[in-house]
Coordinates of C-alpha atoms in Angstrom, one line a residue:
Chain A
M27 CA 12.2 -24.1 8.5
D28 CA 10.8 -25.8 11.5
S29 CA 11.6 -29.4 10.9
A30 CA 10.0 -30.5 14.2
H31 CA 6.6 -30.6 12.4
P32 CA 6.9 -32.8 9.3
E33 CA 3.2 -33.7 9.6
F34 CA 2.2 -30.3 8.2
M35 CA 3.8 -31.4 4.9
E36 CA 0.7 -33.7 4.5
T37 CA -1.9 -31.4 6.1
L38 CA -2.5 -29.3 3.0
Q39 CA -3.4 -32.3 0.8
N40 CA -6.3 -33.0 3.1
F41 CA -7.8 -29.5 2.7
Q42 CA -11.4 -29.7 1.6
F43 CA -12.8 -26.6 0.0
I44 CA -15.9 -25.1 1.6
R45 CA -16.2 -21.5 0.2
Q46 CA -14.2 -18.5 -0.9
L47 CA -13.8 -15.8 1.8
N48 CA -12.2 -13.1 -0.1
E49 CA -10.1 -12.2 -3.2
D50 CA -7.8 -9.4 -4.3
T51 CA -7.7 -9.2 -8.1
H52 CA -4.9 -6.6 -8.0
S53 CA -2.5 -8.8 -6.0
K54 CA -3.9 -12.0 -7.5
S55 CA -4.7 -13.6 -4.2
I56 CA -7.6 -15.6 -2.8
T57 CA -8.7 -16.6 0.7
L58 CA -10.4 -19.9 1.0
L59 CA -12.3 -21.6 3.9
G60 CA -12.0 -25.3 4.1
S61 CA -11.8 -28.2 6.5
I62 CA -9.0 -30.5 7.4
A63 CA -9.5 -33.8 9.2
D64 CA -7.2 -34.3 12.2
E65 CA -4.9 -37.2 11.2
K66 CA -5.2 -38.9 14.6
T67 CA -8.8 -38.2 15.8
G68 CA -10.4 -37.8 12.4
K69 CA -12.1 -34.6 13.7
E70 CA -12.8 -32.0 11.0
E71 CA -11.2 -28.6 11.8
Q72 CA -11.9 -25.3 10.0
S73 CA -9.0 -23.9 8.2
I74 CA -8.2 -20.9 6.1
L75 CA -5.9 -21.0 3.1
L76 CA -4.5 -17.9 1.6
V77 CA -3.2 -18.5 -1.9
E78 CA -1.2 -15.8 -3.8
K79 CA 0.5 -15.9 -7.1
L80 CA 4.2 -15.3 -6.7
H81 CA 6.0 -12.6 -8.5
F82 CA 8.3 -13.6 -11.4
H83 CA 11.6 -14.9 -10.2
A84 CA 14.6 -12.8 -11.3
S85 CA 16.3 -15.8 -12.9
E86 CA 13.4 -16.6 -15.2
I87 CA 12.9 -13.1 -16.6
P88 CA 15.5 -13.2 -19.4
V89 CA 14.3 -16.6 -20.6
L90 CA 10.6 -16.1 -19.9
V91 CA 9.4 -15.6 -23.4
S92 CA 11.8 -18.1 -25.1
S93 CA 11.5 -21.0 -22.7
R94 CA 8.8 -20.7 -20.1
L95 CA 5.7 -19.6 -22.0
Q96 CA 3.5 -22.1 -23.8
S97 CA 1.7 -21.2 -27.1
P98 CA 0.7 -17.6 -26.5
K99 CA -2.6 -16.7 -28.0
L100 CA -3.3 -13.3 -29.5
T101 CA -6.5 -11.9 -28.1
F102 CA -6.6 -8.4 -29.6
N103 CA -4.5 -5.8 -31.3
N104 CA -4.8 -2.1 -32.1
D105 CA -2.0 -0.3 -33.9
I106 CA 1.3 -1.0 -32.2
Y107 CA -0.4 -2.7 -29.2
H108 CA -0.9 -6.5 -29.2
W109 CA -2.6 -8.4 -26.3
Y110 CA -1.9 -12.1 -25.6
K111 CA -2.7 -14.7 -23.0
S112 CA -0.5 -17.7 -22.3
N113 CA 0.3 -20.4 -19.8
I114 CA 3.4 -21.0 -17.9
K115 CA 4.4 -24.4 -19.3
N116 CA 2.0 -26.9 -17.9
D117 CA -0.6 -29.4 -19.0
E118 CA -3.7 -27.4 -18.4
S119 CA -5.9 -25.0 -20.3
I120 CA -6.4 -22.1 -17.8
P121 CA -4.3 -19.1 -18.9
D122 CA -1.9 -17.9 -16.2
I123 CA -0.3 -14.9 -17.9
K124 CA -1.5 -11.9 -19.9
M125 CA 0.8 -9.8 -22.0
T126 CA 0.8 -6.5 -23.9
L127 CA 3.4 -6.2 -26.6
I128 CA 4.2 -2.7 -27.9
Y129 CA 6.0 -3.1 -31.2
P130 CA 7.6 -1.1 -32.6
A131 CA 8.3 1.0 -29.5
T132 CA 9.9 4.5 -29.4
E133 CA 12.1 6.1 -26.8
I134 CA 9.1 7.9 -25.4
H135 CA 7.4 4.5 -24.8
I136 CA 10.6 3.2 -23.2
K137 CA 10.8 6.2 -20.8
K138 CA 7.1 5.9 -19.9
Y139 CA 7.3 2.3 -19.0
S140 CA 10.7 2.5 -17.2
K141 CA 11.0 2.4 -13.4
Q142 CA 10.9 5.8 -11.6
E143 CA 13.2 5.5 -8.6
G144 CA 12.2 7.3 -5.4
V145 CA 13.8 8.2 -2.1
M146 CA 12.4 9.1 1.3
V147 CA 12.9 12.8 2.1
R148 CA 12.5 14.4 5.5
E149 CA 11.5 18.0 4.8
T150 CA 12.3 20.2 7.8
P151 CA 11.0 23.8 8.0
D152 CA 14.6 24.9 7.1
M153 CA 14.7 22.6 4.0
Y154 CA 11.3 24.0 3.0
K155 CA 12.6 27.6 3.2
Q156 CA 15.9 26.9 1.5
V157 CA 14.9 24.5 -1.2
V158 CA 11.1 24.0 -1.7
L159 CA 9.8 27.6 -1.4
P160 CA 12.3 29.0 -4.1
Y161 CA 11.3 26.0 -6.3
I162 CA 7.5 26.8 -5.9
E163 CA 8.1 30.5 -6.4
G164 CA 10.0 29.8 -9.6
F165 CA 7.0 27.9 -11.1
P166 CA 5.6 29.7 -14.1
T167 CA 2.0 30.7 -13.5
S168 CA 1.2 29.3 -16.9
R169 CA 1.6 25.8 -15.3
I170 CA -1.6 26.4 -13.3
Q171 CA -3.5 28.4 -15.9
W172 CA -5.8 25.4 -16.3
V173 CA -6.8 25.7 -12.6
Y174 CA -7.7 29.4 -13.0
N175 CA -9.7 28.4 -16.1
I176 CA -11.8 26.1 -14.0
L177 CA -12.3 28.6 -11.2
D178 CA -13.2 31.4 -13.7
K179 CA -15.6 29.0 -15.5
V180 CA -13.7 29.4 -18.7
Q181 CA -13.2 25.6 -18.9
E182 CA -15.0 22.5 -17.6
S183 CA -17.8 24.5 -16.1
E184 CA -20.3 21.8 -17.2
R185 CA -18.4 19.3 -15.0
I186 CA -18.8 21.2 -11.7
V187 CA -20.6 19.1 -9.1
F188 CA -20.7 21.7 -6.3
E189 CA -19.5 25.2 -5.6
D190 CA -19.2 27.3 -2.5
P191 CA -18.7 30.7 -4.2
D192 CA -17.2 32.5 -1.2
K193 CA -13.9 34.0 -2.5
E194 CA -12.0 33.5 0.8
H195 CA -13.4 30.2 2.1
G196 CA -15.1 28.7 -1.0
F197 CA -14.2 26.1 -3.5
I198 CA -15.3 24.1 -6.6
L199 CA -15.9 20.3 -6.6
L200 CA -15.5 18.3 -9.8
P201 CA -14.7 14.7 -10.9
D202 CA -11.0 13.9 -11.4
S203 CA -10.2 13.0 -14.9
K204 CA -8.9 9.5 -13.7
W205 CA -12.5 8.5 -12.7
D206 CA -15.0 7.0 -15.1
Q207 CA -17.9 8.6 -13.1
T208 CA -19.7 5.3 -12.9
T209 CA -17.7 2.8 -10.8
M210 CA -18.5 3.9 -7.3
N211 CA -15.7 2.0 -5.6
A212 CA -13.3 4.0 -7.7
L213 CA -14.9 7.4 -7.0
Y214 CA -12.4 10.2 -7.3
L215 CA -13.2 14.0 -7.2
L216 CA -11.2 17.1 -6.6
V217 CA -11.9 20.2 -4.5
I218 CA -10.1 23.3 -5.8
C219 CA -10.2 26.4 -3.5
H220 CA -11.1 29.8 -4.8
R221 CA -8.3 31.8 -3.1
H222 CA -5.0 31.8 -5.0
D223 CA -2.6 32.4 -2.1
V224 CA -2.5 28.9 -0.5
R225 CA 0.3 27.0 -2.3
S226 CA 0.3 23.8 -0.3
L227 CA -0.1 22.0 3.0
R228 CA 2.9 24.0 4.3
D229 CA 1.0 27.3 4.1
L230 CA -2.0 26.2 6.2
R231 CA -2.5 28.1 9.5
S232 CA -5.5 28.8 11.8
Q233 CA -6.7 31.6 9.4
H234 CA -7.5 28.7 6.9
L235 CA -9.5 26.7 9.4
E236 CA -12.8 28.1 8.0
L237 CA -11.9 27.0 4.5
L238 CA -10.8 23.5 5.7
R239 CA -13.9 23.0 7.9
R240 CA -16.2 24.0 5.1
I241 CA -14.6 21.4 2.9
Q242 CA -14.9 18.8 5.6
R243 CA -18.6 19.7 6.2
E244 CA -20.0 20.5 2.8
I245 CA -18.1 18.1 0.4
P246 CA -19.4 14.7 1.8
K247 CA -23.0 16.1 1.6
A248 CA -22.5 17.4 -2.0
V249 CA -20.9 14.1 -3.1
V250 CA -23.7 11.9 -1.7
A251 CA -26.3 14.3 -3.2
K252 CA -24.8 13.7 -6.6
Y253 CA -23.8 10.0 -6.2
P254 CA -26.4 8.5 -3.8
H255 CA -24.8 5.0 -4.0
V256 CA -21.9 6.1 -1.7
S257 CA -22.3 7.3 1.9
E258 CA -20.6 10.1 3.7
D259 CA -18.5 7.8 5.8
Q260 CA -17.1 6.0 2.7
L261 CA -15.3 9.1 1.6
K262 CA -11.6 9.8 2.2
L263 CA -10.4 13.4 1.9
Y264 CA -6.7 14.1 1.6
I265 CA -4.1 16.5 0.6
H266 CA -0.9 15.6 -1.4
Y267 CA 2.5 16.8 -0.4
Q268 CA 4.3 17.4 -2.6
P269 CA 1.3 18.2 -4.8
S270 CA 1.6 18.1 -8.6
Y271 CA 0.6 21.8 -8.7
Y272 CA 0.9 24.6 -6.1
H273 CA -2.7 25.8 -5.8
F274 CA -4.5 24.3 -2.8
H275 CA -6.7 21.4 -3.6
V276 CA -8.1 18.3 -1.8
H277 CA -8.6 14.8 -3.2
V278 CA -11.9 13.0 -2.5
T279 CA -11.9 9.2 -3.1
H280 CA -13.9 6.1 -2.0
V281 CA -12.3 4.3 0.9
A282 CA -12.0 1.2 -1.3
L283 CA -9.3 3.0 -3.3
S284 CA -6.8 2.4 -0.5
S285 CA -4.2 0.7 -2.6
S286 CA -3.9 3.5 -5.2
P287 CA -0.4 5.1 -5.1
G288 CA -1.9 8.6 -4.5
A289 CA -3.3 7.4 -1.1
T290 CA 0.0 6.3 0.3
V291 CA 1.2 7.6 3.6
G292 CA 3.7 10.4 3.3
K293 CA 2.2 11.6 0.0
A294 CA -1.4 11.7 1.2
N295 CA -2.4 13.7 4.4
L296 CA -5.9 13.3 5.7
L297 CA -7.9 16.5 5.8
D298 CA -9.3 15.4 9.2
T299 CA -5.7 15.1 10.6
V300 CA -4.7 18.4 9.1
I301 CA -7.6 20.2 10.8
D302 CA -7.0 18.4 14.1
N303 CA -3.3 19.3 14.0
I304 CA -4.0 23.1 13.4
E305 CA -7.1 23.3 15.6
N306 CA -6.3 21.1 18.6
I307 CA -2.5 20.5 18.6
D308 CA -0.7 23.6 17.4
H309 CA -1.9 26.6 15.3
E310 CA 1.6 26.7 13.7
Y311 CA 1.8 22.9 13.2
Y312 CA 2.6 23.1 9.4
A313 CA 5.3 25.8 10.0
K314 CA 7.0 23.6 12.6
C315 CA 6.6 20.0 11.5
T316 CA 8.9 17.8 9.4
L317 CA 7.0 16.4 6.4
S318 CA 8.4 13.0 5.1
Y319 CA 7.6 11.8 1.7
V320 CA 8.9 9.8 -1.3
L321 CA 10.5 12.1 -3.9
G322 CA 11.1 10.7 -7.4
T323 CA 14.6 11.1 -8.7
D324 CA 13.3 12.8 -11.8
H325 CA 11.2 15.3 -9.7
G326 CA 12.2 19.0 -10.1
L327 CA 13.1 19.2 -6.4
Y328 CA 15.4 16.2 -6.3
E329 CA 18.6 17.9 -7.2
G330 CA 18.1 20.8 -4.8
V331 CA 17.2 18.4 -2.0
Q332 CA 20.4 16.4 -2.5
Q333 CA 22.5 19.5 -2.6
Y334 CA 20.9 20.7 0.7
L335 CA 21.4 17.3 2.3
N336 CA 25.1 17.1 1.2
A337 CA 26.0 20.7 2.1
P338 CA 28.3 21.1 5.1
K339 CA 26.1 22.0 8.1
Chain B
M29 CA -9.8 -10.4 -32.0
D30 CA -8.4 -8.7 -35.1
S31 CA -8.0 -11.6 -37.5
A32 CA -6.6 -9.2 -40.1
H33 CA -3.2 -9.5 -38.5
P34 CA -2.4 -13.2 -38.1
E35 CA 1.3 -12.4 -38.4
F36 CA 1.3 -11.1 -34.8
M37 CA 0.6 -14.7 -33.6
E38 CA 4.3 -15.3 -34.5
T39 CA 5.7 -12.0 -33.5
L40 CA 6.0 -12.7 -29.8
Q41 CA 8.1 -15.8 -30.4
N42 CA 10.7 -13.6 -32.0
F43 CA 11.0 -11.4 -28.9
Q44 CA 14.7 -11.1 -27.9
F45 CA 15.1 -10.0 -24.2
I46 CA 17.4 -6.9 -23.7
R47 CA 16.6 -5.7 -20.2
Q48 CA 14.0 -5.3 -17.6
L49 CA 12.4 -1.8 -17.6
N50 CA 10.2 -2.1 -14.5
E51 CA 8.3 -4.4 -12.2
D52 CA 5.4 -4.2 -9.8
T53 CA 5.7 -6.9 -7.2
H54 CA 2.2 -6.2 -5.7
S55 CA 0.4 -6.8 -9.0
K56 CA 3.0 -9.4 -10.1
S57 CA 3.9 -7.7 -13.4
I58 CA 7.1 -6.9 -15.2
T59 CA 8.0 -4.7 -18.2
L60 CA 10.7 -5.9 -20.5
L61 CA 12.6 -4.2 -23.3
G62 CA 13.4 -6.5 -26.2
S63 CA 13.9 -6.5 -30.0
I64 CA 11.9 -8.2 -32.7
A65 CA 13.2 -8.7 -36.2
D66 CA 10.8 -7.6 -38.9
E67 CA 9.8 -10.8 -40.7
K68 CA 10.2 -9.3 -44.2
T69 CA 13.1 -6.8 -43.9
G70 CA 14.9 -8.5 -41.0
K71 CA 15.4 -5.1 -39.4
E72 CA 15.5 -5.2 -35.6
E73 CA 12.8 -3.1 -33.9
Q74 CA 12.7 -2.2 -30.2
S75 CA 9.6 -3.5 -28.4
I76 CA 8.2 -3.5 -24.9
L77 CA 6.5 -6.5 -23.4
L78 CA 4.3 -6.1 -20.3
V79 CA 3.8 -9.5 -18.6
E80 CA 1.3 -9.8 -15.8
K81 CA 0.2 -12.9 -13.8
L82 CA -3.5 -13.5 -14.2
H83 CA -5.8 -13.7 -11.2
F84 CA -7.2 -17.1 -10.4
H85 CA -10.1 -18.2 -12.6
A86 CA -13.4 -18.6 -10.7
S87 CA -13.8 -22.2 -12.1
E88 CA -10.5 -23.4 -10.8
I89 CA -10.9 -22.2 -7.2
P90 CA -12.9 -25.1 -5.7
V91 CA -10.5 -27.6 -7.2
L92 CA -7.3 -25.6 -6.9
V93 CA -5.8 -27.5 -4.0
S94 CA -7.0 -31.0 -5.0
S95 CA -6.1 -30.9 -8.6
R96 CA -4.1 -27.9 -9.8
L97 CA -1.2 -27.7 -7.3
Q98 CA 1.9 -29.8 -7.5
S99 CA 3.8 -31.1 -4.5
P100 CA 3.5 -28.1 -2.1
K101 CA 6.6 -27.6 0.1
L102 CA 6.3 -26.4 3.6
T103 CA 8.8 -23.5 4.1
F104 CA 8.1 -22.9 7.8
N105 CA 5.5 -22.9 10.5
N106 CA 4.7 -21.1 13.8
D107 CA 1.8 -22.1 16.0
I108 CA -1.3 -22.4 13.8
Y109 CA 0.4 -20.7 10.8
H110 CA 2.0 -22.8 8.0
W111 CA 3.7 -21.4 4.9
Y112 CA 4.1 -23.3 1.7
K113 CA 5.3 -22.7 -1.8
S114 CA 4.1 -24.7 -4.8
N115 CA 3.8 -24.9 -8.6
I116 CA 0.7 -24.8 -10.7
K117 CA 1.1 -28.2 -12.4
N118 CA 4.0 -27.9 -14.7
D119 CA 7.4 -29.4 -15.5
E120 CA 9.6 -26.7 -14.0
S121 CA 11.1 -26.0 -10.6
I122 CA 10.3 -22.3 -10.2
P123 CA 7.5 -21.9 -7.6
D124 CA 4.4 -20.0 -8.9
I125 CA 2.3 -19.9 -5.8
K126 CA 2.7 -19.2 -2.1
M127 CA 0.2 -20.2 0.5
T128 CA -0.5 -19.6 4.1
L129 CA -2.5 -22.2 5.9
I130 CA -4.2 -21.3 9.2
Y131 CA -5.1 -24.6 10.9
P132 CA -7.1 -24.9 13.1
A133 CA -8.9 -21.6 12.4
T134 CA -11.4 -19.9 14.8
E135 CA -14.4 -17.8 13.8
I136 CA -12.2 -14.7 14.6
H137 CA -9.7 -15.8 11.9
I138 CA -12.6 -16.4 9.5
K139 CA -14.0 -12.9 10.1
K140 CA -10.6 -11.3 9.8
Y141 CA -9.9 -12.9 6.4
S142 CA -13.4 -12.4 4.9
K143 CA -14.2 -9.5 2.6
Q144 CA -14.9 -6.3 4.5
E145 CA -16.7 -3.1 3.8
G146 CA -15.0 -0.1 5.5
V147 CA -16.0 3.3 6.8
M148 CA -13.9 6.3 7.9
V149 CA -13.8 6.7 11.7
R150 CA -12.4 9.7 13.6
E151 CA -11.1 8.4 16.8
T152 CA -11.0 11.2 19.4
P153 CA -9.2 10.7 22.8
D154 CA -12.6 10.2 24.4
M155 CA -13.7 7.5 21.9
Y156 CA -10.3 5.8 22.5
K157 CA -11.0 5.7 26.3
Q158 CA -14.6 4.6 26.0
V159 CA -14.5 2.1 23.2
V160 CA -11.0 1.1 22.0
L161 CA -9.1 0.7 25.3
P162 CA -11.7 -1.7 26.7
Y163 CA -11.6 -3.6 23.4
I164 CA -7.8 -3.9 23.6
E165 CA -7.8 -4.9 27.3
G166 CA -10.3 -7.7 26.5
F167 CA -7.9 -9.3 24.0
P168 CA -6.8 -12.7 25.2
T169 CA -3.0 -12.8 25.5
S170 CA -3.1 -16.2 23.7
R171 CA -3.7 -14.1 20.5
I172 CA -0.2 -12.7 20.7
Q173 CA 1.6 -15.8 21.9
W174 CA 3.3 -16.0 18.5
V175 CA 4.9 -12.6 19.2
Y176 CA 6.2 -13.8 22.6
N177 CA 7.5 -16.9 20.8
I178 CA 9.6 -14.8 18.6
L179 CA 10.9 -12.5 21.3
D180 CA 11.7 -15.5 23.5
K181 CA 13.5 -17.3 20.6
V182 CA 11.1 -20.2 20.9
Q183 CA 10.1 -19.8 17.3
E184 CA 11.6 -18.3 14.1
S185 CA 14.9 -17.4 15.9
E186 CA 16.8 -18.5 12.7
R187 CA 14.9 -15.7 10.8
I188 CA 16.1 -12.9 13.0
V189 CA 18.0 -10.3 10.9
F190 CA 19.0 -7.9 13.7
E191 CA 18.4 -7.6 17.5
D192 CA 18.9 -4.7 19.9
P193 CA 18.6 -6.8 23.1
D194 CA 17.9 -3.9 25.5
K195 CA 14.7 -4.9 27.4
E196 CA 13.4 -1.4 27.5
H197 CA 14.5 0.2 24.3
G198 CA 15.4 -2.9 22.2
F199 CA 13.7 -4.9 19.4
I200 CA 13.9 -7.8 17.0
L201 CA 14.0 -7.3 13.2
L202 CA 12.8 -10.2 11.0
P203 CA 11.3 -10.6 7.5
D204 CA 7.6 -10.4 7.2
S205 CA 6.0 -13.6 6.0
K206 CA 4.5 -11.7 3.0
W207 CA 8.0 -11.2 1.6
D208 CA 9.8 -13.8 -0.6
Q209 CA 13.2 -12.4 0.8
T210 CA 14.6 -12.1 -2.7
T211 CA 12.6 -9.4 -4.6
M212 CA 14.2 -6.2 -3.2
N213 CA 11.4 -3.9 -4.5
A214 CA 9.0 -5.8 -2.3
L215 CA 11.2 -5.8 0.8
Y216 CA 9.1 -6.1 3.9
L217 CA 10.3 -6.7 7.4
L218 CA 8.9 -6.2 10.9
V219 CA 10.4 -4.6 14.0
I220 CA 8.9 -6.1 17.2
C221 CA 9.9 -4.3 20.4
H222 CA 11.0 -6.2 23.4
R223 CA 8.8 -4.4 26.0
H224 CA 5.3 -5.8 26.4
D225 CA 3.6 -2.6 27.7
V226 CA 3.2 -0.5 24.5
R227 CA 0.0 -1.6 22.9
S228 CA -0.3 0.8 20.0
L229 CA 0.5 4.2 18.6
R230 CA -1.9 5.7 21.1
D231 CA 0.4 4.7 24.0
L232 CA 3.5 6.5 22.7
R233 CA 4.9 9.4 24.9
S234 CA 8.2 11.1 25.3
Q235 CA 9.4 8.2 27.5
H236 CA 9.3 6.0 24.3
L237 CA 11.4 8.4 22.2
E238 CA 14.6 6.4 23.0
L239 CA 12.9 3.2 21.6
L240 CA 11.6 5.0 18.5
R241 CA 14.9 6.8 17.8
R242 CA 16.8 3.5 18.1
I243 CA 14.5 2.0 15.5
Q244 CA 14.9 5.0 13.2
R245 CA 18.7 4.9 13.6
E246 CA 19.5 1.2 13.7
I247 CA 17.0 -0.4 11.4
P248 CA 18.0 1.2 8.1
K249 CA 21.7 0.3 8.8
A250 CA 20.8 -3.3 9.7
V251 CA 18.6 -3.8 6.7
V252 CA 21.2 -2.5 4.3
A253 CA 23.9 -4.6 6.0
K254 CA 21.8 -7.7 5.3
Y255 CA 20.3 -6.7 1.9
P256 CA 23.0 -4.5 0.3
H257 CA 20.9 -3.9 -2.9
V258 CA 18.7 -1.4 -1.1
S259 CA 19.8 1.9 0.3
E260 CA 18.8 3.5 3.6
D261 CA 16.7 6.2 1.8
Q262 CA 14.7 3.6 0.0
L263 CA 13.1 2.4 3.2
K264 CA 9.8 3.5 4.6
L265 CA 9.1 2.8 8.3
Y266 CA 5.5 3.0 9.5
I267 CA 3.1 2.0 12.3
H268 CA -0.4 0.7 11.7
Y269 CA -3.4 2.0 13.5
Q270 CA -5.5 0.0 14.2
P271 CA -2.8 -2.6 14.2
S272 CA -3.7 -6.3 13.8
Y273 CA -2.2 -7.1 17.2
Y274 CA -1.6 -4.9 20.2
H275 CA 2.1 -5.3 20.8
F276 CA 4.1 -2.4 19.4
H277 CA 5.7 -3.1 16.1
V278 CA 6.9 -1.2 13.0
H279 CA 6.6 -2.1 9.4
V280 CA 9.7 -1.7 7.2
T281 CA 9.1 -1.7 3.4
H282 CA 10.7 -0.6 0.2
V283 CA 9.4 2.8 -1.0
A284 CA 8.4 1.0 -4.2
L285 CA 5.6 -0.8 -2.3
S286 CA 3.6 2.4 -2.1
S287 CA 0.4 0.9 -3.5
S288 CA 0.1 -1.9 -1.0
P289 CA -3.1 -1.5 1.1
G290 CA -1.0 -1.5 4.3
A291 CA 0.8 1.7 3.3
T292 CA -2.4 3.7 2.9
V293 CA -2.8 7.0 4.7
G294 CA -4.9 6.7 7.9
K295 CA -3.8 3.1 8.4
A296 CA -0.1 3.8 8.1
N297 CA 1.7 6.4 10.2
L298 CA 5.3 7.2 9.3
L299 CA 7.8 6.6 12.1
D300 CA 9.5 9.9 11.2
T301 CA 6.2 11.8 11.6
V302 CA 5.4 10.0 14.9
I303 CA 8.9 11.0 16.3
D304 CA 8.5 14.6 15.1
N305 CA 5.0 14.9 16.6
I306 CA 6.2 13.7 20.1
E307 CA 9.6 15.3 20.1
N308 CA 9.0 18.7 18.4
I309 CA 5.3 19.4 18.4
D310 CA 3.8 18.0 21.6
H311 CA 5.0 15.3 24.1
E312 CA 1.4 14.4 24.6
Y313 CA 0.5 14.4 20.9
Y314 CA -0.9 10.8 20.8
A315 CA -3.0 11.4 24.0
K316 CA -4.5 14.5 22.4
C317 CA -4.9 13.9 18.7
T318 CA -7.8 12.5 16.7
L319 CA -6.7 9.5 14.7
S320 CA -8.7 8.9 11.5
Y321 CA -8.7 5.5 9.7
V322 CA -10.9 3.1 7.7
L323 CA -12.5 0.5 10.0
G324 CA -13.9 -2.6 8.4
T325 CA -17.6 -3.3 9.3
D326 CA -16.5 -6.8 10.4
H327 CA -13.8 -5.4 12.8
G328 CA -14.3 -6.2 16.4
L329 CA -14.4 -2.5 17.1
Y330 CA -17.1 -1.6 14.6
E331 CA -20.2 -2.1 16.7
G332 CA -18.7 -0.3 19.7
V333 CA -17.7 2.6 17.5
Q334 CA -21.2 2.9 16.0
Q335 CA -22.9 2.7 19.4
Y336 CA -20.6 5.5 20.7
L337 CA -21.3 7.7 17.6
N338 CA -25.1 7.2 17.9
A339 CA -25.3 7.7 21.7
P340 CA -26.9 11.0 22.8
K341 CA -24.2 13.4 23.7

């Protein structure tokens, strides 16, 4: 608290709204342009006001429903799902809160909606060899049968957007199941390579540069040809580490999807950076580097990583 | 509206809080486990309640400050930045809103806070030298006066959480103004280095390893000493490129903040990776590498970058 400036206590009350500059509906924040008259000179000065809803306060959570909400209104229900809107107690009619009630709820619902804890892991080349590689090699191939079904056109062949059929350097492009295929700001596709022997980012060497460069060159063209409302420079291509399955694939999203958890640093590795690292920095970059990422405590690797870290060195 | 089930209008009032399952401080939402007694049988059933703050309603925005806010309280100020908390009009004492007032604001501020489209840019070492470096060197030092105010203890000295006072390898740690300092899952602090000559990630060389390693070693300990409800492996330390100001600083957040736009790949660069790149891969990594990131079309660099890309090579 800077108590030397009590005048700013009054300043905000003099804010005259001009226009909205921006908003973020995910974080519930708005940015407003206004003017404030200087208290001494009367001169109008431009000012910007960022307003953001605050998160719930820990102390209010146990009593939120019983004492802080005012006359919740049911807006819709379907089976065990019930949707409401409500106000935090106040004298106005604009709703401040939306709620989904799942009732009755099973243990599966409870697990699904419970917090997954994560910890930062620094995977050195040695940790990869001792812990991660055996984990990958123990993966039943049945877990990636669905990938082979796509590559062999047994499944989802009608969804293929583009194919480079080269068995060594080629790949298939298709929409990710998370994408509705209409909202361009949420564009999300997947590139799955034809060759079966690249398990992850860790396996990439200079022999794979041709595959990586073809993806970098051909995918933006193919996406824009199919979805002309996006441009090539609005696409972000990245590789997950750890991936959710160990057959090399690349995520293709709109740059506006920057706050999706899958685009977070550590999990996502830009294709451009990967190519630059192998081509211009060191051909053996992914054999030598330490890869840092958040590992969920319920991930299959978690226990092995903890044992490795706690083992006497 | 499913009017066949009027009983669910009453159901929510019978919700008895058991425990919190999850929360997302970015979207301001919580997931609660509770029980609801069946109205006929009296049997208690588990239920899950998702509660999420609603975004501002378009109609309230022009009159928000003048008619919907109640007695805003200034929490601190530094230079032209003033932070407030307030309530949406109600009869309780828990603040619902936080605000940042920038007054007086320049056209540069207005541009920075307006909505931006973005494009992917691949910044080669040559593009850095031709476009980015002249841009940084043209920055008036008055734009980072607030950083010097912190380092010189002229402002915000009471907010300092930790200091390594070494002029060459030292730094100051303090909470970021975006953080409420109570919600541990939203933990957000900033490390600002004492030396003035490191403008960004691009400047980092082996001579800076001592500074970077001290941050990597000392900051997690200092954060946990101050906030014992987080552990060292729940912290994510990263560096923005482009940063919003060209004085070297490191962001420190909880791993749970993975879906914040500031943690997105390309903008965020993990401190661990940066140290590994310089120490184990190549001392000159940040002089040689191509840095890819999303650049807003309103960013001061955008025009220069476009001219560079369109110039005959």
